[in-house]
PDB file of C-alpha atoms in Angstrom:
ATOM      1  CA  UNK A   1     248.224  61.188 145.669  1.00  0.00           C
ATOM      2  CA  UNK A   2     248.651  57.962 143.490  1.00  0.00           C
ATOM      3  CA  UNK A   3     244.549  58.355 142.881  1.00  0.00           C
ATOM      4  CA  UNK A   4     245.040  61.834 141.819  1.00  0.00           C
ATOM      5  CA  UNK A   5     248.165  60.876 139.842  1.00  0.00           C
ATOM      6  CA  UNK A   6     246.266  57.739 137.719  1.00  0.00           C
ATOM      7  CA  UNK A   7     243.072  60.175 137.491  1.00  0.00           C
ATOM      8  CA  UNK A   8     245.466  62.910 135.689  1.00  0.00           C
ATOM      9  CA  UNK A   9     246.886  60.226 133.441  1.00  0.00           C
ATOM     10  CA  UNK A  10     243.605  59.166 132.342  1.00  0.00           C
ATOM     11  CA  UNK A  11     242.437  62.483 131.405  1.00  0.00           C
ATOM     12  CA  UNK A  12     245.397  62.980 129.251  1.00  0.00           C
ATOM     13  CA  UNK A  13     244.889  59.475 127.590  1.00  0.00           C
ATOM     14  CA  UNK A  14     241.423  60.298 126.840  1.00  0.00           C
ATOM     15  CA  UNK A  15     242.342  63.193 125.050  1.00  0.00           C
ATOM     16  CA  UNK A  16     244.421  62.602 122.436  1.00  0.00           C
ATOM     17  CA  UNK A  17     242.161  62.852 119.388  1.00  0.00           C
ATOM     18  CA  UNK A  18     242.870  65.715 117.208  1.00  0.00           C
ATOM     19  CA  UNK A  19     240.661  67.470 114.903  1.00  0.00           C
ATOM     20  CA  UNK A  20     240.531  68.605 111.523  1.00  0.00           C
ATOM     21  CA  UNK A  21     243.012  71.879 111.308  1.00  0.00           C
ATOM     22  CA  UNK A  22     240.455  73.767 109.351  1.00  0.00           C
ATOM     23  CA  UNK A  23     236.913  72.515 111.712  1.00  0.00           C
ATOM     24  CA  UNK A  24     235.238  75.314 113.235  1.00  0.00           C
ATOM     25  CA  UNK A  25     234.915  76.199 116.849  1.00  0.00           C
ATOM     26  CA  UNK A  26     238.196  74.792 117.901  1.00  0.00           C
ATOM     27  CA  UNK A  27     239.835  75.921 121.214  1.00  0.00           C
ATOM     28  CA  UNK A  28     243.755  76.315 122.381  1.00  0.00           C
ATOM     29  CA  UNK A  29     244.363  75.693 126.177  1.00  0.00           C
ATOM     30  CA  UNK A  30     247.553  77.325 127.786  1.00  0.00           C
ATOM     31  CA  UNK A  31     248.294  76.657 131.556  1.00  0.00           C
ATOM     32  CA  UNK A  32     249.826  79.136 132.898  1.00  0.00           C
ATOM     33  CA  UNK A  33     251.846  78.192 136.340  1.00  0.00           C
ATOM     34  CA  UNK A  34     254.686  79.265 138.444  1.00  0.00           C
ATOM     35  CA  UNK A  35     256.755  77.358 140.986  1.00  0.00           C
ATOM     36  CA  UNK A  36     256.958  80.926 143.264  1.00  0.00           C
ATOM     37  CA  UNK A  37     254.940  84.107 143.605  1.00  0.00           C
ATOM     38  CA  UNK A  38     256.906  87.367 142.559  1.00  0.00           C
ATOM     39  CA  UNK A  39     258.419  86.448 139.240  1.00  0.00           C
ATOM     40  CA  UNK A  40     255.400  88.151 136.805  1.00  0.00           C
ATOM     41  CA  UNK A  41     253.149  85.097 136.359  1.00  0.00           C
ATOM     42  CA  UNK A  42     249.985  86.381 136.423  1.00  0.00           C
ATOM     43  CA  UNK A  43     251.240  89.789 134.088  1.00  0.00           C
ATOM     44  CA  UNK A  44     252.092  87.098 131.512  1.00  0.00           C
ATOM     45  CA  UNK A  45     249.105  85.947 131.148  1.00  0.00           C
ATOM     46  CA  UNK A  46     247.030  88.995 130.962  1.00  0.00           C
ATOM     47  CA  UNK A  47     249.941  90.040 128.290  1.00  0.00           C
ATOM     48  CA  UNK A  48     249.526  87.632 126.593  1.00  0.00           C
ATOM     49  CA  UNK A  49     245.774  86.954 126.122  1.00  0.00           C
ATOM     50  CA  UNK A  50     246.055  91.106 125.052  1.00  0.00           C
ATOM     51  CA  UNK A  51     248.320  90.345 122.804  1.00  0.00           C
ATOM     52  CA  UNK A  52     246.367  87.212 121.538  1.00  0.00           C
ATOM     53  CA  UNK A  53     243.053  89.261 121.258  1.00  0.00           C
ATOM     54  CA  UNK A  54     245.283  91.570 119.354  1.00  0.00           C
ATOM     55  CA  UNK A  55     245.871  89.067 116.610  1.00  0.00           C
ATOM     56  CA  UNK A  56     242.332  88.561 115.921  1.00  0.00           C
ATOM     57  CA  UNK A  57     242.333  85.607 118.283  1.00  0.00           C
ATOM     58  CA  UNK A  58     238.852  85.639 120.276  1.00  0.00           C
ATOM     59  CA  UNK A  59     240.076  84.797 124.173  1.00  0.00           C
ATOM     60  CA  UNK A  60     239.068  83.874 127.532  1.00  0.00           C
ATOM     61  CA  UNK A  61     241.376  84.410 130.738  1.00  0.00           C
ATOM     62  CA  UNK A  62     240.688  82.228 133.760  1.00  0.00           C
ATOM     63  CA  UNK A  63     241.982  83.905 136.721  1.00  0.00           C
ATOM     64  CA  UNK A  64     242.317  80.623 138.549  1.00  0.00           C
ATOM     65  CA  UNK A  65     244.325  81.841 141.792  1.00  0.00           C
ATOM     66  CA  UNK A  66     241.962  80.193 144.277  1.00  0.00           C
ATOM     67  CA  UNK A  67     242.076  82.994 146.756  1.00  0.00           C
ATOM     68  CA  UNK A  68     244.468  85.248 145.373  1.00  0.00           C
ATOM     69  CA  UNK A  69     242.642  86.510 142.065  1.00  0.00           C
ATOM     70  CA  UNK A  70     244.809  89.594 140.726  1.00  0.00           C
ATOM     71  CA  UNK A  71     244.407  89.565 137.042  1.00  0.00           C
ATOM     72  CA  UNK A  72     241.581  91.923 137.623  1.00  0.00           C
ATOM     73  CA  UNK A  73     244.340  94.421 139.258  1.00  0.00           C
ATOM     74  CA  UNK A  74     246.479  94.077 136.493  1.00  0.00           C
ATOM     75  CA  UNK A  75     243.472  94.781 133.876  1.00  0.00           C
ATOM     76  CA  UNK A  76     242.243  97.588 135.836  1.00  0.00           C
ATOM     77  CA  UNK A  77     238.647  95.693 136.290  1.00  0.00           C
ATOM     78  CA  UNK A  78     237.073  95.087 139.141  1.00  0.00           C
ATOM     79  CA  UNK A  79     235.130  91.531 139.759  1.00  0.00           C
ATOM     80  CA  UNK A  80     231.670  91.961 141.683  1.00  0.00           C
ATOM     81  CA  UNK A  81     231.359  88.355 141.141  1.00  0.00           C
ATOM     82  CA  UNK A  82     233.194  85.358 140.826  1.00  0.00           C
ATOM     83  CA  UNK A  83     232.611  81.720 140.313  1.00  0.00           C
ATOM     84  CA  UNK A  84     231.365  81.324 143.891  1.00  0.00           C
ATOM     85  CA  UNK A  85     228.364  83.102 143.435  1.00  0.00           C
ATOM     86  CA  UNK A  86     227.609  81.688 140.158  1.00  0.00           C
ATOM     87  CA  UNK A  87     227.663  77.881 142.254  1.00  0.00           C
ATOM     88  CA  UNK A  88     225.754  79.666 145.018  1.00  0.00           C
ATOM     89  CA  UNK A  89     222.878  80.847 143.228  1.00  0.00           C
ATOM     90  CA  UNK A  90     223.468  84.732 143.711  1.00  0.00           C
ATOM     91  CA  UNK A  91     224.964  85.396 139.942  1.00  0.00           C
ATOM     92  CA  UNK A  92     224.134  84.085 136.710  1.00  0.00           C
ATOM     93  CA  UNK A  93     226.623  83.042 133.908  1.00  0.00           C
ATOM     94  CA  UNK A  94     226.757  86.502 132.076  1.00  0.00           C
ATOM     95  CA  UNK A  95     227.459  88.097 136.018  1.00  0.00           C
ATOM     96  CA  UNK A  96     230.859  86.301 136.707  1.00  0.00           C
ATOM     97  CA  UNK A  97     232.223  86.997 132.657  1.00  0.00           C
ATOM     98  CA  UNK A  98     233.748  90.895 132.381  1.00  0.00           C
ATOM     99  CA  UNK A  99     235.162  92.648 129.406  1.00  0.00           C
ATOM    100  CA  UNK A 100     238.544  92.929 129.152  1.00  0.00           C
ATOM    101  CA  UNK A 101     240.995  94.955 126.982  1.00  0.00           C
ATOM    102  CA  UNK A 102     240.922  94.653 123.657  1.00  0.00           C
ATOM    103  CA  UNK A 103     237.456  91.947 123.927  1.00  0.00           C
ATOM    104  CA  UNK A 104     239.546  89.966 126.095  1.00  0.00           C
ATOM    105  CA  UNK A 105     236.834  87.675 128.155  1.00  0.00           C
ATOM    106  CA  UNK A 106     237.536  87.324 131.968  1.00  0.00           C
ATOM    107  CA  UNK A 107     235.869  84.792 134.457  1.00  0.00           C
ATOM    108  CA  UNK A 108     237.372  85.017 138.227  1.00  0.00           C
ATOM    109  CA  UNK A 109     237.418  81.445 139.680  1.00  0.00           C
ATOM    110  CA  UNK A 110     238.469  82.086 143.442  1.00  0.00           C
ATOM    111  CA  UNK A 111     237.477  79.864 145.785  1.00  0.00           C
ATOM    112  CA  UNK A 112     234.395  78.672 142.912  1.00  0.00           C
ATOM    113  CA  UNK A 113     237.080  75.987 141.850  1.00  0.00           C
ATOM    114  CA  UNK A 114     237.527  74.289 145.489  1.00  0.00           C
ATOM    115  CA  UNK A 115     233.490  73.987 144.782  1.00  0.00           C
ATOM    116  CA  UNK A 116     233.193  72.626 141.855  1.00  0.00           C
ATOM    117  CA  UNK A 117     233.993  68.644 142.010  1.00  0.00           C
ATOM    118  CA  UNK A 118     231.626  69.255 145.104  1.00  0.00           C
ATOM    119  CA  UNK A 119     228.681  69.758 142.788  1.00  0.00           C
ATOM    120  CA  UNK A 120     226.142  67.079 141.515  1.00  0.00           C
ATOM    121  CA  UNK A 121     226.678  66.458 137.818  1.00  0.00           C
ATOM    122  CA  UNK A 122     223.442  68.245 136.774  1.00  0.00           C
ATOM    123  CA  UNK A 123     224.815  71.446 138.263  1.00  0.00           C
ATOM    124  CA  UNK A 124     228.453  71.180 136.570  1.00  0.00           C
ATOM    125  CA  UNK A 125     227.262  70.482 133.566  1.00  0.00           C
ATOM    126  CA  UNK A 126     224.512  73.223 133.211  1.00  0.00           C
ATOM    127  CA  UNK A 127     228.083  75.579 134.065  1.00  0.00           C
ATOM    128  CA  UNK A 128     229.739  73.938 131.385  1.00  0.00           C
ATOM    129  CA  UNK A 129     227.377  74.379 128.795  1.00  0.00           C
ATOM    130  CA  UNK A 130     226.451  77.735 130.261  1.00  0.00           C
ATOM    131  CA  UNK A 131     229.916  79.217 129.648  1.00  0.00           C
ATOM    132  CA  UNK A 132     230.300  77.346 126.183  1.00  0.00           C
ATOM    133  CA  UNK A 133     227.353  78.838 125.039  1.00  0.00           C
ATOM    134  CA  UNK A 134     228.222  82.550 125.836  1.00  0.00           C
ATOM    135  CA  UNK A 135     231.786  81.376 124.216  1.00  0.00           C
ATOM    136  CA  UNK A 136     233.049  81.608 121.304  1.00  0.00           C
ATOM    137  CA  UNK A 137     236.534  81.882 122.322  1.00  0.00           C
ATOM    138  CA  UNK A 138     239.283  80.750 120.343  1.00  0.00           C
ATOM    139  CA  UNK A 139     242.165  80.347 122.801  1.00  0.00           C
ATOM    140  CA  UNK A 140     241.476  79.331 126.718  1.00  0.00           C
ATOM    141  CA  UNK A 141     244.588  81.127 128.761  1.00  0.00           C
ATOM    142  CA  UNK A 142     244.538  79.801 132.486  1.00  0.00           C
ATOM    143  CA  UNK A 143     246.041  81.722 135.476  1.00  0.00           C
ATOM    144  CA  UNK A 144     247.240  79.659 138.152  1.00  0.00           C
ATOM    145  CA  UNK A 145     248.215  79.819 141.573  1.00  0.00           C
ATOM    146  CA  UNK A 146     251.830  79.526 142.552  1.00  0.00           C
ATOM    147  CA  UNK A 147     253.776  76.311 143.010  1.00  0.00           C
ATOM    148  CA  UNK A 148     252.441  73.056 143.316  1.00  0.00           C
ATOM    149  CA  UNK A 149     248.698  72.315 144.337  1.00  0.00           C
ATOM    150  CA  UNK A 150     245.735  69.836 143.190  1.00  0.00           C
ATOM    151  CA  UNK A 151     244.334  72.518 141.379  1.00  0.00           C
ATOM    152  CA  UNK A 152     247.347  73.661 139.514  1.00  0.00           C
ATOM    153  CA  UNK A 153     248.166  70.203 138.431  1.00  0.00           C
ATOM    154  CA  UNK A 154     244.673  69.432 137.507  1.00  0.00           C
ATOM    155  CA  UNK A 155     244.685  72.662 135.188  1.00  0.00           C
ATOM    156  CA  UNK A 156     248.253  71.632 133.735  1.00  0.00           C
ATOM    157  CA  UNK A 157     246.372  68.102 132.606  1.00  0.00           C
ATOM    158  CA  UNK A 158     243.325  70.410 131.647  1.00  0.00           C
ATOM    159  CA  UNK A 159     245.153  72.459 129.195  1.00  0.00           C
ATOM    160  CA  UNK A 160     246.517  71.624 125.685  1.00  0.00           C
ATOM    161  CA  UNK A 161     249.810  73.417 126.895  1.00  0.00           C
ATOM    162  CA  UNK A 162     251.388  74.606 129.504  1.00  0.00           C
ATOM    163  CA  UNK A 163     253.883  77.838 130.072  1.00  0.00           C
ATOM    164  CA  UNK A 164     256.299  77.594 133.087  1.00  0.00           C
ATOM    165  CA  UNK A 165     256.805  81.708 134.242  1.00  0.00           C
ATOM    166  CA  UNK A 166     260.653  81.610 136.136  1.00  0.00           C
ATOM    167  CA  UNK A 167     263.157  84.256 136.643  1.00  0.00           C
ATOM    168  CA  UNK A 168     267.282  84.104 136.517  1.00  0.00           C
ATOM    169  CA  UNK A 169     266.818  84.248 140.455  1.00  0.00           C
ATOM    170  CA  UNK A 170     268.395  81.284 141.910  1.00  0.00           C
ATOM    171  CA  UNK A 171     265.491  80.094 144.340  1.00  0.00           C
ATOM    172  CA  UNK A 172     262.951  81.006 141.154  1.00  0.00           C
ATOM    173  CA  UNK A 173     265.064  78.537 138.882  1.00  0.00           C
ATOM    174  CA  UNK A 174     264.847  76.084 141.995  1.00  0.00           C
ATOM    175  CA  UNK A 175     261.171  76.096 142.685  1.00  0.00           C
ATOM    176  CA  UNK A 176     259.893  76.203 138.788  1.00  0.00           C
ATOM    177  CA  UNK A 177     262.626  72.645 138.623  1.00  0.00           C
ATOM    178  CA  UNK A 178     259.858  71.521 141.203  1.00  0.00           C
ATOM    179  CA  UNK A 179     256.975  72.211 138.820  1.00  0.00           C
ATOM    180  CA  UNK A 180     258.672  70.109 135.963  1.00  0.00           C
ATOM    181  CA  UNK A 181     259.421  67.598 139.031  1.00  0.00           C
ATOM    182  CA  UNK A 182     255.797  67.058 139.713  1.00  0.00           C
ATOM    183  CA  UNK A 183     254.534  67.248 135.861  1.00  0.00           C
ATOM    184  CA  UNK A 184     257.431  64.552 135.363  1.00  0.00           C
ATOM    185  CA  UNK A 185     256.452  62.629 138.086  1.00  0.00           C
ATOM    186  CA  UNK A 186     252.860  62.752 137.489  1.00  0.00           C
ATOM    187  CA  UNK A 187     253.322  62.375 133.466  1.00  0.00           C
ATOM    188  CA  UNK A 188     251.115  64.879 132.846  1.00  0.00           C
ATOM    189  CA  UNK A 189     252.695  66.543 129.723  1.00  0.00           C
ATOM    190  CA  UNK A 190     256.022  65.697 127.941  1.00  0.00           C
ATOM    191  CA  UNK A 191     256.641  69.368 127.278  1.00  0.00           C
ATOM    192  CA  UNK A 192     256.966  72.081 129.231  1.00  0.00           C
ATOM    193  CA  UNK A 193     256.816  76.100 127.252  1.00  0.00           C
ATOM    194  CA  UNK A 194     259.288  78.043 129.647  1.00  0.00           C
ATOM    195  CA  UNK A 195     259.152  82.206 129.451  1.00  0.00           C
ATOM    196  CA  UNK A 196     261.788  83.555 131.503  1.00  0.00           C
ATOM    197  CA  UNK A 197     260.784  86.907 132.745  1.00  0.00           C
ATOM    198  CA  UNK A 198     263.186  90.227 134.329  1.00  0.00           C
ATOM    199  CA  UNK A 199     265.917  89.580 132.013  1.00  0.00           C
ATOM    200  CA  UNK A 200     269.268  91.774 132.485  1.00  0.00           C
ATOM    201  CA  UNK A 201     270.042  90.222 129.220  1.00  0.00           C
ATOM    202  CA  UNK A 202     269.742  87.458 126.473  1.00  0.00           C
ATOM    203  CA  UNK A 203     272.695  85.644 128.310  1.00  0.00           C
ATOM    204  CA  UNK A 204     270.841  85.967 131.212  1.00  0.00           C
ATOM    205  CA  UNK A 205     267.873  84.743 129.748  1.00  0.00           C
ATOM    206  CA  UNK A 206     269.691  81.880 127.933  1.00  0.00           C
ATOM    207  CA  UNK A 207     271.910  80.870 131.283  1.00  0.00           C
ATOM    208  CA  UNK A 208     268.105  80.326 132.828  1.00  0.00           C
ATOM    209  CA  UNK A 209     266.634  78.069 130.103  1.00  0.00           C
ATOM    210  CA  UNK A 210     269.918  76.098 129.982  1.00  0.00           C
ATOM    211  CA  UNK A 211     270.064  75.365 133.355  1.00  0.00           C
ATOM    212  CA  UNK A 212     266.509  73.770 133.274  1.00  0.00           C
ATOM    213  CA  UNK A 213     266.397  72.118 129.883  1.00  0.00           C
ATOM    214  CA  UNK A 214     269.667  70.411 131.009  1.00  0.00           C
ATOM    215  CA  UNK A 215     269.115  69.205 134.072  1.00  0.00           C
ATOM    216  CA  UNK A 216     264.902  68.466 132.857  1.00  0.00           C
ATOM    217  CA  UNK A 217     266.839  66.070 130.157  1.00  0.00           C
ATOM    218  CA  UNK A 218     268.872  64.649 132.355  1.00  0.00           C
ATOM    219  CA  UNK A 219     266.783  63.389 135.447  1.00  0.00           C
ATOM    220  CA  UNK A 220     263.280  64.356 134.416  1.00  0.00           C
ATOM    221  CA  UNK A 221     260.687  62.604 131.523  1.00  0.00           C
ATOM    222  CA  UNK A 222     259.711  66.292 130.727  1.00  0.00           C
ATOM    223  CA  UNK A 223     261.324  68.591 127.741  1.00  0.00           C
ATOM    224  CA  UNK A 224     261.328  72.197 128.101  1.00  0.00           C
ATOM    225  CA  UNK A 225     260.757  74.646 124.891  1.00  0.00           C
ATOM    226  CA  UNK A 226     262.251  77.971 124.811  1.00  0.00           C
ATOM    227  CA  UNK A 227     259.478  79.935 124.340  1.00  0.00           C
ATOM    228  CA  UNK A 228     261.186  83.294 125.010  1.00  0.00           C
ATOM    229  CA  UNK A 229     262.404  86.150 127.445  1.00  0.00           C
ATOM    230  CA  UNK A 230     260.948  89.427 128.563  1.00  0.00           C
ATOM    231  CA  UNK A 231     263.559  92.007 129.854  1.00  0.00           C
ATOM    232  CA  UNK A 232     263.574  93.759 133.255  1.00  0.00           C
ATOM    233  CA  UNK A 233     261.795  97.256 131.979  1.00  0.00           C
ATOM    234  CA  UNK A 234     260.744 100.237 134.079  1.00  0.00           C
ATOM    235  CA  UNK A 235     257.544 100.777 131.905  1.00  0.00           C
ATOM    236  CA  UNK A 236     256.072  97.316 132.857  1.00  0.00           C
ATOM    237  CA  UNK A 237     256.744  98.298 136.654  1.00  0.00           C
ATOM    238  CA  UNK A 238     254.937 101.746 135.770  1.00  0.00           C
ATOM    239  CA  UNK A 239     252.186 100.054 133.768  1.00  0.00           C
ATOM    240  CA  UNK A 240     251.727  97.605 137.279  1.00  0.00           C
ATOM    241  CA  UNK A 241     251.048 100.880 139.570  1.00  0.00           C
ATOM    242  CA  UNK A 242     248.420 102.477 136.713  1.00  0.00           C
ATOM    243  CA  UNK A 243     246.688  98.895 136.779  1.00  0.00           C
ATOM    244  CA  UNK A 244     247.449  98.826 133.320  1.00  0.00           C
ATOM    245  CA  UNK A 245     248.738  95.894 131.047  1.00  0.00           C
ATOM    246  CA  UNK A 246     251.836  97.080 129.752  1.00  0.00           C
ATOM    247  CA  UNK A 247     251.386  95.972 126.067  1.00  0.00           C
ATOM    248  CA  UNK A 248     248.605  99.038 126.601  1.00  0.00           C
ATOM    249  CA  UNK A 249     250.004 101.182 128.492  1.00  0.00           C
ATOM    250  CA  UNK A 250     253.771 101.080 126.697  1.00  0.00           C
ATOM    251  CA  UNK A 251     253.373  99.434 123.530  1.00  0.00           C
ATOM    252  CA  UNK A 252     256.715  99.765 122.125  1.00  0.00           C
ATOM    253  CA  UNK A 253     258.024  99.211 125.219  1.00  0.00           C
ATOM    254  CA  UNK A 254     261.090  96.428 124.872  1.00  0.00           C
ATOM    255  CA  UNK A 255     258.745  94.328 127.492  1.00  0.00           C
ATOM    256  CA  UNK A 256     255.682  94.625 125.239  1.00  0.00           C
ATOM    257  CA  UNK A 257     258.016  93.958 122.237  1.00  0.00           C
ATOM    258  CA  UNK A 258     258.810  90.249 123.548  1.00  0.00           C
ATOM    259  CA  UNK A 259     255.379  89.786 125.067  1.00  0.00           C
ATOM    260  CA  UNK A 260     254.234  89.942 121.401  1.00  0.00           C
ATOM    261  CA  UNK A 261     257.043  87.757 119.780  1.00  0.00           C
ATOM    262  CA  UNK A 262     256.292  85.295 122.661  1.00  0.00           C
ATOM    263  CA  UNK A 263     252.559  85.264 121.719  1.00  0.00           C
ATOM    264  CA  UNK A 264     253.774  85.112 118.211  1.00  0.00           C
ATOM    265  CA  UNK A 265     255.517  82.514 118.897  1.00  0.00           C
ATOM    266  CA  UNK A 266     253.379  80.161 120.584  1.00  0.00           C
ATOM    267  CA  UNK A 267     250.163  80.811 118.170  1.00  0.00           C
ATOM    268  CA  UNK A 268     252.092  80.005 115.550  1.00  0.00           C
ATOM    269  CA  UNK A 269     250.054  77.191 113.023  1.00  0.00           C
ATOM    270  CA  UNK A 270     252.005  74.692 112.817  1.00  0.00           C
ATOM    271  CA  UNK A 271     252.445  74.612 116.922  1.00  0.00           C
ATOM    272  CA  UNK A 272     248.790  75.141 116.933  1.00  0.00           C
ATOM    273  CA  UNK A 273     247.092  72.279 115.207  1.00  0.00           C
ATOM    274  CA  UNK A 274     248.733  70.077 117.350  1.00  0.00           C
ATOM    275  CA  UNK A 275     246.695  70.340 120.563  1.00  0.00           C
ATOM    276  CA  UNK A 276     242.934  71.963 120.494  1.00  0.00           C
ATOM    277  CA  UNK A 277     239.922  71.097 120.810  1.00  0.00           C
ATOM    278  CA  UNK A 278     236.394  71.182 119.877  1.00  0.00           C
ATOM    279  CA  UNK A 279     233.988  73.338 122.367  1.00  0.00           C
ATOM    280  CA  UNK A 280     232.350  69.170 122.822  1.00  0.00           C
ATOM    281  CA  UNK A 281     235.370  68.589 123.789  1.00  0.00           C
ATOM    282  CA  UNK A 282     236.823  71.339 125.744  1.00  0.00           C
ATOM    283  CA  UNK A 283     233.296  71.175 128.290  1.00  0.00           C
ATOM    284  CA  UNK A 284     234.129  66.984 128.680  1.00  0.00           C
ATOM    285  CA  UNK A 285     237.764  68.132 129.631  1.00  0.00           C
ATOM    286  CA  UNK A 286     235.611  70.729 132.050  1.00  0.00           C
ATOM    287  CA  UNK A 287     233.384  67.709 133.420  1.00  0.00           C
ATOM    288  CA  UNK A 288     237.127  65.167 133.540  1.00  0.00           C
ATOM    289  CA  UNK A 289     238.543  67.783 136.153  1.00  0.00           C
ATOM    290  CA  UNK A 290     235.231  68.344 137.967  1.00  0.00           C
ATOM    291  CA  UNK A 291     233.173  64.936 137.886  1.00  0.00           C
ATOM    292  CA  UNK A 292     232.211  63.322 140.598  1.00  0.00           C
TER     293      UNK A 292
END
């Protein structure tokens, strides 16, 4: 774990540099992780990269759930392919990209990603280059698996950002305090975005993101940003059984409302020329996770 730990550290340290706000072909990272299952992560991220596209923003979702891909549920899309095949010969690049909502680019990883630092470096980098190519995104939204794994925290040093997904439960608040554990730990990033989702109310929604930022400031070398909170509605529940996003399905729904503030929020400029990258560098962030 200390190898893993120093190798994370290094990748951060070896991307610092920043380039010119107004460059061209310039890509925004977001992380999206959860310390439990159940509390909405992966309808976040689909929300949000909607909501993204939406703005203008040209985006690629990641559904990074080694073995537990649902993003294409949510989207109403079904994956013939996935990353697996791609690495095994029996897809090409274009196979294992779909069409989302709204242009919305998809690429399932599954069990691709447990493959990939298996490769030779010929093979990885042909991927890289591969997917850059067909590219032309503008923002790079990852969805992770649940909790802690070597996966998850190699994606949190991967992306530019990263958005914590908890709920007011108790034992949601407990395990997401072990994500910012680990990323403190680990020093992978000094800041942590929380959303908290199924909100009663803003109190409730406040009480959460107190309760973490505290006790984050207190013991932990991690801050956490309020990035905002989307209410308990029976629309987004509805728009989960018609395998639609809900920012679709019920757009003035109050959920779809602060799913588009949060995405808002987060694009904002002046948050956003602080972290991206160039496509060079985004596919030598690729090759940092995956080398050999």
């Amino acid at each position: 774990m200390i190898d893993q730990a120093e190798s994370l550290r290094n990748m951060i340290m070896e991307s610092k540099e920043v380039p010119p706000r107004k460059a061209s072909g310039l890509v925004k990272i977001f992380a999206v992780v959860s310390g439990k299952g159940g509390v909405g992560k992966t309808n976040v991220s689909v929300n949000l990269a909607i909501s993204l596209a939406q703005m203008g923003k040209k985006v690629l979702l990641m559904d990074a759930d080694i073995g537990m891909t649902n993003a294409d549920i949510v989207m109403g899309i079904n994956y013939d392919h996935d990353l697996f095949d791609y690495l095994e010969g029996r897809a090409g690049i274009k196979d294992i990209i779909y069409e989302g909502p709204e242009g919305v680019k998809v690429i399932s990883g599954g069990a691709g990603l447990l493959k990939m630092e298996s490769l030779n470096e010929d093979t990885q980098k042909t991927f890289i280059d591969e997917l850059i190519e067909l590219g032309g995104f503008e923002v790079m939204i990852i969805d992770n698996g649940a909790g802690i794994s070597r996966e998850t925290l190699s994606f949190i040093t991967f992306a530019h950002e990263v958005i914590l997904v908890t709920t007011p439960e108790p034992t949601s608040i407990t395990d997401a305090y072990r994500v910012l554990k680990a990323i403190s730990i680990y020093r992978l990033k000094p800041t942590v975005k929380l959303i908290v989702n199924k909100v009663a109310s803003i109190d409730a929604g406040e009480e959460t993101y107190t309760k973490l930022q505290t006790t984050a400031k207190a013991f932990l070398m991690v801050d956490v940003e309020n990035s905002g909170y989307i209410f308990d509605d029976v629309r987004l529940e509805k728009a989960i059984m018609k395998q639609e996003p809900v920012v679709l399905a019920y757009p003035h729904a109050l959920s779809s409302t602060n799913i588009r503030d949060i995405a808002a929020k987060i694009m904002d400029e002046t948050m956003l020329v602080q972290n991206i990258s160039t496509i060079k560098q985004l596919g030598n962030r690729f090759m940092k996770i995956f080398g050999s």
